[in-house]
mmCIF file of C-alpha atoms in Angstrom:
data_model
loop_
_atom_site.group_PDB
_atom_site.id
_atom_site.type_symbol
_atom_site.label_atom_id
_atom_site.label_comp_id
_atom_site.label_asym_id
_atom_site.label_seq_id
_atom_site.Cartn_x
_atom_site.Cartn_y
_atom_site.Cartn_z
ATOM 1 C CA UNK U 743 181.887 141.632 149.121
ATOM 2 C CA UNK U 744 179.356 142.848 151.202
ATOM 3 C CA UNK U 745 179.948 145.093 154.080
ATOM 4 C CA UNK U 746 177.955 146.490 156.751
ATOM 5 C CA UNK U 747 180.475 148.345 159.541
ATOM 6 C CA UNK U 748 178.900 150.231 162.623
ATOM 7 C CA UNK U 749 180.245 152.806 164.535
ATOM 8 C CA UNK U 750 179.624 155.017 167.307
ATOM 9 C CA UNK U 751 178.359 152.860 170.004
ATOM 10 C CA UNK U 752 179.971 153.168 173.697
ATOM 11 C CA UNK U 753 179.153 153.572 177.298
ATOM 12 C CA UNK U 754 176.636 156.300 178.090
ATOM 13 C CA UNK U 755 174.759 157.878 181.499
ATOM 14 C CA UNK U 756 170.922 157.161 180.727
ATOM 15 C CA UNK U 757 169.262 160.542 179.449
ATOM 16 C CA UNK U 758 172.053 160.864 177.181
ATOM 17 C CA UNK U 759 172.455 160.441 173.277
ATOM 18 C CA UNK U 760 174.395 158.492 170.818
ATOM 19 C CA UNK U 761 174.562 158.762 166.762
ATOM 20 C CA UNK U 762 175.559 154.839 165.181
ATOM 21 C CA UNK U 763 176.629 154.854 161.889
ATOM 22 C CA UNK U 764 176.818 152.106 159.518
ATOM 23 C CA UNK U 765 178.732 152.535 155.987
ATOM 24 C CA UNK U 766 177.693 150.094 153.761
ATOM 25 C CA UNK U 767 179.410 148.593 150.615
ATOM 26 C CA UNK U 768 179.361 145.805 148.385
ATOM 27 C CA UNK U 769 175.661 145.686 147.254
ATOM 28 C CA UNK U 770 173.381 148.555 145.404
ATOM 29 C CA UNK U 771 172.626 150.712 148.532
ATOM 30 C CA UNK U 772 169.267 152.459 146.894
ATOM 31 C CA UNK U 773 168.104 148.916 146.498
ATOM 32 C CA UNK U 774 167.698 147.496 149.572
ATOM 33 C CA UNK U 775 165.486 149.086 152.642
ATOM 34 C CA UNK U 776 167.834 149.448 155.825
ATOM 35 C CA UNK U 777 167.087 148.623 159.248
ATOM 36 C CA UNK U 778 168.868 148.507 163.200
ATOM 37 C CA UNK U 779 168.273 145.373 165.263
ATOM 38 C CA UNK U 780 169.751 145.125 168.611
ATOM 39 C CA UNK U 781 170.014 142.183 171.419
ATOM 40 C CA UNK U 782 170.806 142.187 174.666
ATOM 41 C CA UNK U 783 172.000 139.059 176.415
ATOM 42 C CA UNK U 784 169.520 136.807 177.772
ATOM 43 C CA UNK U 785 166.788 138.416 175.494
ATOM 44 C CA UNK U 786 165.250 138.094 172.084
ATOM 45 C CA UNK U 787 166.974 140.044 169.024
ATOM 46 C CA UNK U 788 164.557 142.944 168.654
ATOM 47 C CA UNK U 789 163.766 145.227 165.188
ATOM 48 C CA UNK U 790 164.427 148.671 166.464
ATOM 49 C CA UNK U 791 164.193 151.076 163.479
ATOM 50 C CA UNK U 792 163.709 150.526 159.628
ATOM 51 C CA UNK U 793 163.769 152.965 156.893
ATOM 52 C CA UNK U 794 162.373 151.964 153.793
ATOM 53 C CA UNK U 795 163.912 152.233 149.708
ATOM 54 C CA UNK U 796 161.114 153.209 148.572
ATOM 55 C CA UNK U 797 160.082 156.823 149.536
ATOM 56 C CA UNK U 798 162.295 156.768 152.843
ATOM 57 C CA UNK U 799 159.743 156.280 155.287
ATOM 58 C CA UNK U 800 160.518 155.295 158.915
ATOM 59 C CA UNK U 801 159.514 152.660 161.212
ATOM 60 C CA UNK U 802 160.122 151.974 164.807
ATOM 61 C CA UNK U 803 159.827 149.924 167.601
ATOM 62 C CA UNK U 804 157.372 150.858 170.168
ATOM 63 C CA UNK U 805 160.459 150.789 172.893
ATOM 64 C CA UNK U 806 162.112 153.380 170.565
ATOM 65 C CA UNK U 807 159.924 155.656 169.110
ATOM 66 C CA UNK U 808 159.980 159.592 170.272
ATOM 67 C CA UNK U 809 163.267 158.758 170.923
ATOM 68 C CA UNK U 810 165.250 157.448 168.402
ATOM 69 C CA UNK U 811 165.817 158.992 164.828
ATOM 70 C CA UNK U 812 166.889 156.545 161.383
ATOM 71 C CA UNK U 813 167.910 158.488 158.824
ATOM 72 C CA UNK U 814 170.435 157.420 155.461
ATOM 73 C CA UNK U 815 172.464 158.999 152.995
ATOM 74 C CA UNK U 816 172.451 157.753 149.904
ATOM 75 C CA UNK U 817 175.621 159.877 148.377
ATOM 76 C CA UNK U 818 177.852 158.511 151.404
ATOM 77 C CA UNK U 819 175.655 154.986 151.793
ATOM 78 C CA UNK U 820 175.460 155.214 155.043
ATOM 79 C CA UNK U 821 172.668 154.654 157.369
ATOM 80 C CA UNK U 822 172.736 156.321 160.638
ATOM 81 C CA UNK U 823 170.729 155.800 164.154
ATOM 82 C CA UNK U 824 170.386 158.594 166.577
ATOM 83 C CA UNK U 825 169.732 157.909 169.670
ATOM 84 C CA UNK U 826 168.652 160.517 172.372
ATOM 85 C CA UNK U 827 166.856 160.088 176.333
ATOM 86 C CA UNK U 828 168.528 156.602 176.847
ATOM 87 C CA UNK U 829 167.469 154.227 179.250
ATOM 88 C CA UNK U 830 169.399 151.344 180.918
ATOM 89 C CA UNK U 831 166.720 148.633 179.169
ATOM 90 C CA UNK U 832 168.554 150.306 175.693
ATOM 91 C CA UNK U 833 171.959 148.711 176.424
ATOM 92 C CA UNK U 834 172.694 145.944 173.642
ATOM 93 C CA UNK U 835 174.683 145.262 170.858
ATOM 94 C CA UNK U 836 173.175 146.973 167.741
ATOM 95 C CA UNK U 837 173.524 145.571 164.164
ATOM 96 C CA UNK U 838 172.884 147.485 161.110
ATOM 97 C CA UNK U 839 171.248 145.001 158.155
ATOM 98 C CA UNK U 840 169.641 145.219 154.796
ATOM 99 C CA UNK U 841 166.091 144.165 155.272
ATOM 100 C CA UNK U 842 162.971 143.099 153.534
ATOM 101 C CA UNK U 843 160.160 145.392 154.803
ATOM 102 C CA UNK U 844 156.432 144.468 154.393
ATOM 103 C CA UNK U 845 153.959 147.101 156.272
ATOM 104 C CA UNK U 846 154.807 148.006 159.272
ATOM 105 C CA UNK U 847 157.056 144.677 159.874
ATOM 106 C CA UNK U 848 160.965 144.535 158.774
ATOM 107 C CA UNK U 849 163.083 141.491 158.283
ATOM 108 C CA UNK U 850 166.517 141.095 158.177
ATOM 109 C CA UNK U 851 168.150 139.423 155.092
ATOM 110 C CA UNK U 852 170.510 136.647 156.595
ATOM 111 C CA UNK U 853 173.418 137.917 154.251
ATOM 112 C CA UNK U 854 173.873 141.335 155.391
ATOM 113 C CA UNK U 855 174.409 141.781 158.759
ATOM 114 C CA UNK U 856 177.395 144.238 160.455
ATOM 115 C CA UNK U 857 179.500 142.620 163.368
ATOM 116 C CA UNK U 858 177.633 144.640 165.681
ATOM 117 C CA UNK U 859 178.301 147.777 167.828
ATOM 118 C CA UNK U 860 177.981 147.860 171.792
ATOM 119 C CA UNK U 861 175.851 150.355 173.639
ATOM 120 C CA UNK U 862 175.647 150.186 177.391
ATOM 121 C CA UNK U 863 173.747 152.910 179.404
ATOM 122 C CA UNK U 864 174.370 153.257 182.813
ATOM 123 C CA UNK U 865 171.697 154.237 185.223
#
């Protein structure tokens, strides 16, 4: 079965940080480039961060980057999201899913998607 669980999200004062975590199981973990979406209600679901199989190189968002940091462990299988200078405009839920990564652009693989993990900055 796969699994993708998050952790780590909660309520923060903007300029602060937050690490997500998402431990994955039930699929072949070096095989599949990883990624962070988010969405916030009333808005459009929004790539934030990918990191690829292949060599491990990182992609962001132009909303994120400077500021946010995807890394993965591939002993552990477990992708991580670190989060630092938050803004109100970052609060969402964040999901952790496999992806399919051409370029610069990342796509999310309907079957592997985490339930999700709120963040909500204050301002």
């Amino acid at each position: 079965e796969v699994q993708l669980v998050e952790s780590g999200g909660g309520l923060v004062q903007a300029g602060g940080s937050l690490r997500l975590s998402c431990a994955v199981s039930g699929f072949t973990f070096d095989d599949y480039s990883m990624g962070w979406f988010r969405q916030a209600p009333g808005k459009e679901r929004e790539g934030v961060s990918c990191i690829s199989k292949n060599d491990g190189s990182t992609y962001y968002a132009d909303s994120v980057r400077g500021r946010f940091t995807i890394s993965s462990d591939h002993v552990k299988n477990i992708v991580y999201l670190q989060m630092n200078s938050l803004k109100p405009e970052d609060t969402a839920v964040y999901y952790c899913v496999a992806v399919h990564r051409e370029g610069d652009s990342w796509f999310p693989l309907d079957d592997y998607w985490g339930q999700g993990t709120q963040v909500t900055v204050s301002s």
